Coordinates of C-alpha atoms and ligand atoms in Angstrom, one line a residue:
M1 CA 16.9 -35.2 21.6
K2 CA 13.5 -35.2 23.3
I3 CA 10.7 -35.7 20.9
S4 CA 7.0 -35.2 21.5
F5 CA 3.8 -35.0 19.4
D6 CA 1.6 -32.3 21.1
T7 CA 2.0 -28.8 19.8
E8 CA -1.0 -27.8 21.9
K9 CA 0.6 -28.5 25.2
H10 CA 4.1 -27.2 24.4
S11 CA 5.4 -23.8 23.7
V12 CA 8.5 -23.9 21.5
S13 CA 11.4 -21.5 20.7
C14 CA 10.7 -21.6 17.0
V15 CA 8.7 -23.1 14.2
V16 CA 10.5 -24.6 11.2
R17 CA 8.9 -24.5 7.7
F18 CA 10.4 -26.3 4.7
V19 CA 9.3 -24.2 1.8
A20 CA 9.1 -25.1 -1.9
A21 CA 9.4 -22.5 -4.6
D22 CA 6.3 -23.5 -6.4
K23 CA 4.1 -23.7 -3.3
L24 CA 4.9 -20.3 -1.7
S25 CA 1.4 -18.9 -2.0
T26 CA 0.0 -21.9 -0.1
Y27 CA 2.0 -21.3 3.1
N28 CA 0.1 -18.5 4.7
L29 CA 3.4 -17.0 5.9
P30 CA 3.8 -13.4 6.8
F31 CA 6.7 -11.6 5.0
L32 CA 6.1 -13.9 2.1
H33 CA 8.3 -11.7 -0.2
D34 CA 11.3 -12.3 2.0
V35 CA 11.0 -16.0 2.1
H36 CA 13.8 -17.8 0.2
A37 CA 12.6 -21.0 -1.4
K38 CA 15.9 -21.6 -3.3
K39 CA 17.4 -24.9 -2.2
G40 CA 19.6 -24.5 0.9
E41 CA 18.5 -20.9 1.7
T42 CA 17.4 -20.1 5.2
A43 CA 15.8 -17.1 6.9
I44 CA 14.4 -16.3 10.3
F45 CA 11.2 -14.3 10.8
R46 CA 10.8 -12.8 14.2
M47 CA 7.3 -11.7 15.0
D48 CA 5.3 -11.0 18.1
A49 CA 4.6 -14.7 18.3
T50 CA 7.0 -17.6 17.9
P51 CA 9.8 -17.0 15.4
I52 CA 9.7 -18.9 12.1
V53 CA 12.7 -20.5 10.5
T54 CA 12.3 -21.1 6.8
V55 CA 14.5 -23.5 4.8
G56 CA 14.3 -23.4 1.0
M57 CA 13.7 -26.7 -0.7
G58 CA 13.6 -25.8 -4.4
T59 CA 10.9 -27.3 -6.6
S60 CA 8.5 -29.5 -4.6
T61 CA 8.3 -32.4 -7.2
K62 CA 12.0 -33.0 -7.0
I63 CA 12.2 -33.3 -3.2
C64 CA 13.4 -36.6 -1.7
A65 CA 14.0 -37.7 1.9
E66 CA 17.7 -36.9 1.6
D67 CA 16.9 -33.3 0.7
L68 CA 14.8 -33.1 3.8
R69 CA 17.5 -34.6 6.0
N70 CA 19.9 -32.0 4.6
A71 CA 17.5 -29.1 5.1
A72 CA 16.6 -30.2 8.6
G73 CA 20.3 -30.4 9.5
Q74 CA 20.9 -27.0 8.2
A75 CA 17.9 -25.6 10.1
A76 CA 19.0 -27.2 13.3
R77 CA 22.4 -25.6 13.2
L78 CA 20.7 -22.2 12.6
I79 CA 18.5 -22.8 15.6
E80 CA 21.6 -23.7 17.7
H81 CA 23.2 -20.5 16.5
E82 CA 20.3 -18.6 18.0
E83 CA 20.7 -20.8 21.1
W84 CA 17.1 -21.9 21.0
S85 CA 16.2 -25.0 22.9
S86 CA 13.2 -26.4 21.1
A87 CA 11.6 -26.4 17.7
N88 CA 8.3 -27.4 16.0
P89 CA 9.1 -28.7 12.5
V90 CA 6.1 -28.6 10.3
L91 CA 5.9 -31.6 8.0
P92 CA 5.8 -30.1 4.5
G93 CA 3.7 -32.8 2.8
F94 CA 6.0 -33.5 -0.2
L95 CA 6.4 -37.2 0.9
P96 CA 4.5 -39.6 3.1
Q97 CA 4.3 -38.4 6.7
E98 CA 6.4 -41.3 8.0
A99 CA 9.2 -40.6 5.6
E100 CA 9.1 -36.9 6.3
A101 CA 9.1 -37.1 10.1
A102 CA 11.9 -39.6 10.1
A103 CA 14.0 -37.5 7.7
V104 CA 13.5 -34.4 9.8
V105 CA 14.5 -36.2 13.0
E106 CA 17.6 -37.8 11.5
G107 CA 18.6 -34.5 9.9
M108 CA 18.3 -32.5 13.1
I109 CA 20.0 -35.0 15.4
L110 CA 22.9 -35.6 12.9
G111 CA 23.1 -32.0 11.7
T112 CA 23.9 -30.7 15.2
Y113 CA 26.5 -33.4 16.0
R114 CA 29.9 -32.3 17.0
F115 CA 33.0 -34.0 18.2
D116 CA 34.4 -31.6 20.8
R117 CA 35.1 -33.8 23.8
Y118 CA 38.8 -32.8 23.6
K119 CA 38.2 -29.1 23.4
A120 CA 38.7 -26.9 26.5
Q121 CA 35.2 -25.5 26.0
P122 CA 32.8 -27.9 24.4
T123 CA 29.8 -26.1 23.2
L124 CA 26.6 -27.2 24.9
Q125 CA 23.9 -28.5 22.6
S126 CA 21.1 -25.9 22.8
L127 CA 18.5 -27.6 20.7
T128 CA 17.3 -30.5 22.8
E129 CA 13.6 -30.9 22.0
L130 CA 11.5 -31.4 18.9
V131 CA 7.7 -31.0 19.1
F132 CA 5.6 -32.2 16.2
A133 CA 1.9 -31.8 15.7
E134 CA -0.1 -34.9 16.6
V135 CA 0.4 -37.8 14.2
D136 CA -0.8 -41.4 14.0
K137 CA 1.0 -44.3 15.6
A138 CA 2.8 -45.3 12.4
V139 CA 4.5 -41.9 12.2
E140 CA 5.5 -42.1 15.8
K141 CA 7.0 -45.6 15.1
A142 CA 9.0 -44.2 12.1
V143 CA 10.3 -41.4 14.3
H144 CA 11.4 -43.9 17.0
K145 CA 13.4 -45.8 14.3
A146 CA 14.9 -42.6 13.0
V147 CA 16.1 -41.7 16.5
V148 CA 17.7 -45.1 16.9
L149 CA 19.4 -44.9 13.5
A150 CA 20.6 -41.3 14.1
N151 CA 22.1 -42.2 17.5
A152 CA 23.8 -45.3 16.0
T153 CA 25.3 -43.1 13.3
I154 CA 26.6 -40.8 16.0
L155 CA 28.1 -43.8 17.8
A156 CA 30.0 -44.6 14.5
R157 CA 31.0 -40.9 14.1
D158 CA 32.4 -40.8 17.6
L159 CA 34.4 -43.9 17.2
S160 CA 35.8 -42.8 13.8
N161 CA 36.7 -39.3 15.0
E162 CA 38.5 -40.6 18.1
P163 CA 42.2 -39.9 17.7
P164 CA 44.5 -42.8 16.9
N165 CA 46.6 -42.5 20.1
I166 CA 43.5 -43.1 22.1
L167 CA 41.5 -45.6 20.1
R168 CA 43.9 -48.5 19.8
P169 CA 42.7 -52.0 18.7
S170 CA 42.4 -53.1 22.3
V171 CA 40.5 -50.0 23.2
L172 CA 38.0 -50.6 20.4
S173 CA 37.5 -54.1 21.5
E174 CA 37.0 -53.1 25.2
F175 CA 34.5 -50.4 24.0
V176 CA 32.5 -53.0 22.0
I177 CA 32.4 -55.4 25.0
E178 CA 31.2 -52.6 27.3
H179 CA 28.7 -51.2 24.8
F180 CA 26.9 -54.5 24.2
K181 CA 27.0 -55.6 27.9
D182 CA 23.5 -56.3 29.2
T183 CA 22.0 -56.4 25.6
Q184 CA 20.8 -59.2 23.5
A185 CA 24.1 -59.2 21.6
S186 CA 27.2 -61.1 22.8
V187 CA 30.8 -60.1 22.1
T188 CA 33.9 -62.3 21.8
V189 CA 37.4 -60.9 21.3
F190 CA 40.5 -62.8 20.1
A191 CA 44.0 -61.5 20.9
E192 CA 47.5 -62.9 20.8
D193 CA 47.6 -66.7 21.3
E194 CA 44.0 -67.0 20.2
L195 CA 44.8 -65.2 16.9
V196 CA 47.8 -67.5 16.4
K197 CA 45.6 -70.6 17.2
R198 CA 43.0 -69.5 14.7
Q199 CA 45.7 -68.6 12.1
M200 CA 44.5 -65.1 11.6
T201 CA 47.4 -64.5 9.3
G202 CA 46.3 -61.0 8.1
L203 CA 45.9 -59.5 11.5
L204 CA 49.1 -61.0 12.8
T205 CA 51.1 -59.8 9.8
V206 CA 49.7 -56.3 9.6
G207 CA 49.9 -55.9 13.3
K208 CA 53.6 -57.0 13.6
G209 CA 55.0 -53.5 13.6
S210 CA 53.0 -52.1 16.5
T211 CA 53.2 -52.6 20.2
H212 CA 49.4 -52.0 20.2
R213 CA 48.4 -55.5 19.3
P214 CA 45.6 -56.5 16.9
R215 CA 42.2 -57.8 18.0
F216 CA 39.5 -59.8 16.2
I217 CA 36.0 -58.8 17.5
E218 CA 32.9 -60.9 17.0
I219 CA 29.5 -59.4 17.9
R220 CA 26.7 -61.9 17.7
Y221 CA 23.0 -61.0 17.7
V222 CA 20.9 -64.0 16.9
T223 CA 17.2 -64.2 17.6
D224 CA 16.4 -67.5 15.8
P225 CA 19.4 -69.8 15.4
K226 CA 17.5 -72.1 13.0
K227 CA 17.4 -69.3 10.4
P228 CA 20.3 -68.2 8.1
L229 CA 23.1 -66.0 9.3
I230 CA 24.2 -62.6 7.9
A231 CA 27.8 -61.6 8.4
L232 CA 28.8 -57.9 8.5
V233 CA 32.5 -57.6 8.2
G234 CA 34.3 -54.3 9.0
K235 CA 37.9 -53.1 8.4
G236 CA 39.2 -51.8 11.7
L237 CA 42.6 -50.1 11.2
T238 CA 42.8 -47.8 14.1
F239 CA 45.6 -46.1 12.3
D240 CA 47.1 -46.8 8.8
S241 CA 50.5 -45.2 8.3
G242 CA 51.1 -47.4 5.3
G243 CA 53.7 -49.4 7.2
I244 CA 57.1 -49.8 5.6
S245 CA 55.4 -48.6 2.3
L246 CA 54.9 -45.4 4.3
K247 CA 52.3 -42.9 3.2
S248 CA 54.2 -39.7 2.5
G249 CA 53.9 -36.1 1.3
R250 CA 50.6 -35.3 2.9
D251 CA 48.8 -35.0 6.2
I252 CA 47.7 -38.6 7.0
S253 CA 45.7 -37.7 10.1
D254 CA 42.6 -39.0 8.3
M255 CA 43.9 -42.5 8.6
R256 CA 42.7 -42.5 12.2
M257 CA 39.4 -43.1 10.4
D258 CA 40.6 -46.3 8.7
M259 CA 38.4 -48.2 11.2
A260 CA 35.2 -46.4 9.9
G261 CA 34.0 -49.7 8.3
S262 CA 34.1 -51.4 11.7
A263 CA 32.4 -48.4 13.3
A264 CA 29.6 -48.9 10.7
V265 CA 29.3 -52.5 11.7
V266 CA 29.1 -51.6 15.4
G267 CA 26.5 -48.9 14.7
A268 CA 24.4 -51.1 12.5
I269 CA 24.2 -53.9 15.1
D270 CA 23.5 -51.3 17.8
A271 CA 20.5 -50.1 15.8
L272 CA 19.2 -53.7 15.2
V273 CA 19.5 -54.5 18.8
Q274 CA 17.8 -51.3 19.9
L275 CA 15.0 -51.9 17.5
Q276 CA 14.7 -55.5 18.7
T277 CA 14.8 -56.6 15.1
P278 CA 14.2 -60.3 14.7
C279 CA 17.3 -61.3 12.7
N280 CA 20.6 -63.3 12.8
V281 CA 23.6 -61.1 12.4
V282 CA 27.2 -61.4 13.3
G283 CA 29.6 -58.5 13.2
L284 CA 33.2 -59.4 12.4
I285 CA 35.8 -56.7 13.0
A286 CA 39.5 -57.1 12.2
A287 CA 41.3 -54.4 14.2
A288 CA 45.0 -53.5 13.9
E289 CA 47.5 -50.7 13.6
N290 CA 49.7 -50.5 10.6
L291 CA 53.1 -49.0 11.5
P292 CA 56.7 -49.1 10.3
D293 CA 59.1 -50.7 12.7
A294 CA 62.0 -53.2 12.8
S295 CA 59.4 -56.0 13.2
S296 CA 57.0 -54.7 10.6
M297 CA 55.8 -56.8 7.7
L298 CA 58.1 -56.2 4.8
P299 CA 57.2 -55.4 1.2
G300 CA 57.9 -58.7 -0.6
E301 CA 56.9 -60.8 2.4
L302 CA 55.1 -64.0 1.7
I303 CA 52.2 -65.1 3.9
Q304 CA 49.8 -68.0 3.9
Y305 CA 46.2 -68.2 5.0
P306 CA 44.6 -71.3 6.6
N307 CA 42.7 -71.9 3.4
G308 CA 46.1 -72.5 1.7
V309 CA 46.2 -69.2 -0.3
T310 CA 49.6 -67.6 -0.3
V311 CA 49.9 -63.8 -0.7
Q312 CA 52.9 -61.7 -1.7
V313 CA 52.7 -58.5 0.4
A314 CA 53.9 -56.3 -2.5
N315 CA 52.9 -53.1 -0.7
T316 CA 52.3 -52.9 3.1
D317 CA 49.9 -50.1 2.5
A318 CA 47.4 -52.5 1.0
E319 CA 46.8 -53.9 4.5
G320 CA 43.0 -53.7 4.6
R321 CA 42.4 -56.6 2.3
L322 CA 44.9 -58.7 4.3
V323 CA 43.0 -58.3 7.6
L324 CA 39.6 -58.6 5.9
A325 CA 40.6 -62.0 4.5
D326 CA 40.8 -63.3 8.1
A327 CA 37.3 -62.1 8.8
L328 CA 35.9 -63.5 5.5
I329 CA 37.5 -66.9 6.2
Y330 CA 35.9 -66.8 9.7
A331 CA 32.5 -65.9 8.1
Q332 CA 32.8 -69.1 6.1
Q333 CA 33.5 -71.1 9.2
L334 CA 30.4 -69.6 10.8
K335 CA 28.5 -70.7 7.6
A336 CA 27.1 -67.2 7.1
T337 CA 24.8 -67.3 4.0
K338 CA 25.1 -63.6 3.2
V339 CA 28.3 -61.6 3.8
V340 CA 28.7 -57.9 3.4
D341 CA 32.1 -56.3 4.1
I342 CA 32.6 -52.6 4.5
A343 CA 35.9 -50.9 4.4
T344 CA 37.9 -47.7 3.8
L345 CA 39.8 -49.8 1.3
T346 CA 41.2 -47.8 -1.6
G347 CA 42.0 -44.2 -2.6
A348 CA 40.9 -45.3 -6.1
A349 CA 37.2 -45.7 -5.0
A350 CA 37.3 -42.3 -3.5
Q351 CA 39.0 -40.8 -6.6
A352 CA 36.3 -42.4 -8.8
L353 CA 33.2 -41.5 -6.8
G354 CA 34.0 -38.7 -4.5
F355 CA 32.5 -38.2 -1.0
R356 CA 28.8 -39.0 -1.6
Y357 CA 29.0 -42.6 -3.0
A358 CA 30.7 -45.8 -1.8
A359 CA 31.7 -48.3 -4.5
I360 CA 29.9 -51.6 -4.3
F361 CA 30.9 -55.0 -5.7
G362 CA 29.6 -58.5 -5.6
E363 CA 26.6 -60.7 -6.3
D364 CA 23.7 -58.9 -7.9
S365 CA 21.1 -59.9 -5.3
V366 CA 23.0 -58.5 -2.4
V367 CA 24.2 -55.5 -4.4
N368 CA 20.6 -54.6 -5.4
D369 CA 19.3 -55.0 -1.8
L370 CA 22.1 -52.8 -0.6
R371 CA 21.5 -50.3 -3.3
N372 CA 17.9 -49.9 -2.3
A373 CA 18.8 -49.7 1.4
G374 CA 21.4 -47.0 0.5
D375 CA 18.9 -45.0 -1.6
N376 CA 16.4 -45.0 1.2
T377 CA 18.9 -44.0 3.9
G378 CA 21.2 -41.6 2.1
D379 CA 24.2 -44.0 2.5
Y380 CA 24.6 -44.2 -1.3
V381 CA 26.4 -46.9 -3.2
W382 CA 27.3 -47.3 -6.9
P383 CA 28.0 -50.6 -8.5
F384 CA 31.4 -51.4 -10.0
P385 CA 32.2 -54.4 -12.2
M386 CA 34.5 -57.3 -11.4
P387 CA 35.9 -58.3 -14.8
Q388 CA 37.6 -61.7 -14.9
E389 CA 40.4 -60.3 -17.1
Y390 CA 41.6 -58.1 -14.2
E391 CA 42.6 -61.1 -12.2
E392 CA 45.8 -60.9 -14.3
K393 CA 46.7 -57.7 -12.5
L394 CA 46.9 -59.6 -9.2
K395 CA 49.4 -62.2 -10.4
S396 CA 52.5 -62.7 -8.4
V397 CA 55.7 -64.5 -9.6
Y398 CA 56.1 -66.4 -6.4
A399 CA 52.7 -66.5 -4.6
D400 CA 49.1 -67.3 -5.5
V401 CA 48.2 -63.7 -5.5
S402 CA 49.7 -60.2 -4.9
N403 CA 48.1 -57.8 -2.5
I404 CA 48.2 -55.0 -5.1
G405 CA 46.8 -54.9 -8.6
K406 CA 49.1 -53.8 -11.4
G407 CA 48.2 -50.5 -13.1
S408 CA 44.8 -48.9 -12.9
G409 CA 41.5 -50.2 -11.5
G410 CA 42.7 -50.3 -7.9
A411 CA 39.3 -50.5 -6.3
I412 CA 38.3 -53.4 -8.6
T413 CA 41.5 -55.4 -8.0
A414 CA 41.0 -55.0 -4.3
A415 CA 37.5 -56.5 -4.6
L416 CA 38.8 -59.3 -6.7
F417 CA 41.4 -60.0 -4.0
L418 CA 38.7 -60.2 -1.3
R419 CA 36.5 -62.5 -3.4
R420 CA 39.2 -65.3 -3.1
F421 CA 38.3 -65.5 0.6
V422 CA 34.5 -65.8 0.2
G423 CA 32.8 -69.2 0.1
E424 CA 31.3 -70.6 -3.1
S425 CA 27.8 -70.8 -1.6
Q426 CA 27.9 -67.4 0.1
A427 CA 26.1 -64.4 -1.3
W428 CA 28.7 -61.6 -0.9
A429 CA 29.0 -57.9 -1.4
H430 CA 31.9 -55.5 -0.7
V431 CA 31.4 -51.8 0.1
D432 CA 34.4 -49.5 -0.4
M433 CA 33.6 -46.4 1.6
A434 CA 37.0 -44.6 1.4
G435 CA 35.1 -41.7 -0.3
P436 CA 32.2 -41.1 2.1
M437 CA 33.9 -41.8 5.4
E438 CA 34.6 -38.2 6.0
A439 CA 33.0 -34.8 5.2
E440 CA 35.6 -32.1 4.4
S441 CA 33.2 -29.2 5.2
T442 CA 29.9 -29.0 7.1
E443 CA 26.9 -29.4 4.8
G444 CA 23.4 -30.6 5.3
Y445 CA 23.3 -33.2 8.0
R446 CA 27.0 -34.0 7.8
P447 CA 29.2 -31.7 9.9
A448 CA 32.9 -31.8 9.0
G449 CA 34.6 -34.9 10.1
A450 CA 33.5 -38.6 10.2
T451 CA 30.1 -39.1 8.6
G452 CA 29.1 -42.4 10.2
Y453 CA 28.6 -43.7 6.7
G454 CA 27.5 -47.3 6.6
V455 CA 25.4 -47.6 9.7
R456 CA 22.1 -46.8 8.1
I457 CA 22.6 -48.8 4.9
L458 CA 23.7 -51.9 6.8
A459 CA 20.9 -51.7 9.4
Q460 CA 18.3 -51.1 6.7
Y461 CA 19.7 -53.9 4.6
V462 CA 19.2 -56.4 7.5
L463 CA 15.8 -54.9 8.3
D464 CA 14.8 -55.5 4.7
Q465 CA 15.8 -59.2 4.7
D466 CA 13.0 -61.5 5.7
V467 CA 14.2 -63.5 8.6
Ligands
BES501 N1 43.1 -47.0 4.0 C1 43.7 -46.8 2.8 C2 42.7 -46.3 1.7 C3 42.2 -44.9 1.9 C4 42.7 -43.9 1.3 C5 41.0 -44.7 2.7 C6 42.2 -42.6 1.4 C7 40.5 -43.4 2.8 C8 41.1 -42.4 2.2 C9 44.2 -48.2 2.3 O1 44.7 -49.0 3.3 C10 45.3 -47.9 1.3 O2 46.3 -47.4 1.7 N2 45.1 -48.3 0.1 C11 46.1 -48.1 -0.9 C12 46.2 -49.4 -1.7 C13 47.3 -49.4 -2.7 C14 48.6 -49.5 -2.0 C15 47.1 -50.6 -3.6 C16 45.6 -46.9 -1.8 O3 44.4 -46.8 -2.1 O4 46.5 -46.2 -2.2
MN502 MN1 46.8 -48.7 3.6
ZN503 ZN1 44.0 -48.7 5.2

């Protein structure tokens, strides 16, 4: 998307007005009686001059950046429907200019996203240029950041939407190497012997049933090695069939997105690199394919991690926590002071919160920072408790811990399992994004399919840390 700030010099295909119900009389619009200000209602007014697209925002006092992102996404799709190539969005003045310009840009770029590279006739993007009225440098800077975050979110959407027969663990690792080539980030990949040498028990066990072998991917972006390190850990199951505990009775095509956590990590680091953020982050991705086969891990299998912990694999479909454990142990070895893992971990989290909120667990300081980052970016999280009593649910007769929790509270017992692999001195949070990984239908700035959830909350979280 090309973006400029000179309405004087450019003629545009349309003007976009975000209209609040209680401000209608102030807009100076023709056809005022036909303007719909109800939230989500759109209209087009064709005149002798440039057409005007209006998007209803409801009551002005209740409007937040997320409303503007959604409205902008919707407007952008309407503009594409008209096959118009450029638009002049008028900042409505509900919020500070920086916030409004950024929200409109994110909403328009993300709202017109589509994943059609495998269709015979991909539809060409018609809307390719946004022209704003002149603004000060601070607003231009906010817009630049918005473009970077939106494109990083698209990167994560693309990776998550990619079909499982194409995006294998090795393909993901090759992509990451290629993507960060010639940037300030460096990538290291462990496969086969290296995984054995490093005792990456989870990846080796979960990956046993597939000919498409597991990979451990490390993305390092460190601008001042003397300062503390933040680890971003992502679940990277390129396909999760459940394994021998096979998922059944429904279409499990969605499980191609079981690497959406790792896509969020890749996208977040991409944004931080692009923004030349001074920070120390390491992205740790545990990538594997979970399939049933003669050599698959078995329900009842006993495995041991290099920290001594033994695990009863009671259910091979609880594979995410097994591979995340490797990455969490590795984050301890790297002496990361803050650790955030993000994963499409449990159906229970999706059941509880639905598609707009991820569940978040962990230390208050990290949880609060992430909650703020989430509220500001629209990647919402909601805190869950980690009651000590629930540890009982993870007890195994013959191992230190079982990989599934008895009874209810599945999202919580998964978090309790992960905590066993986090260092005493590390400030840790776990984000279970099983709910928001995918949009079922197109709404606002989220077209149906992978949402790219996690990129913006993680990037903003790191941006907010003072390093
Ligand atoms: N990847 C799934 C969780 C999931 C489900 C993500 C739906 C997105 C949408 C995970 O590996 C899984 O299978 N979890 C099991 C755990 C259970 C066996 C303890 C689940 O939630 O059913
Ligand atoms: Mn599973
Ligand atoms: Zn899974």
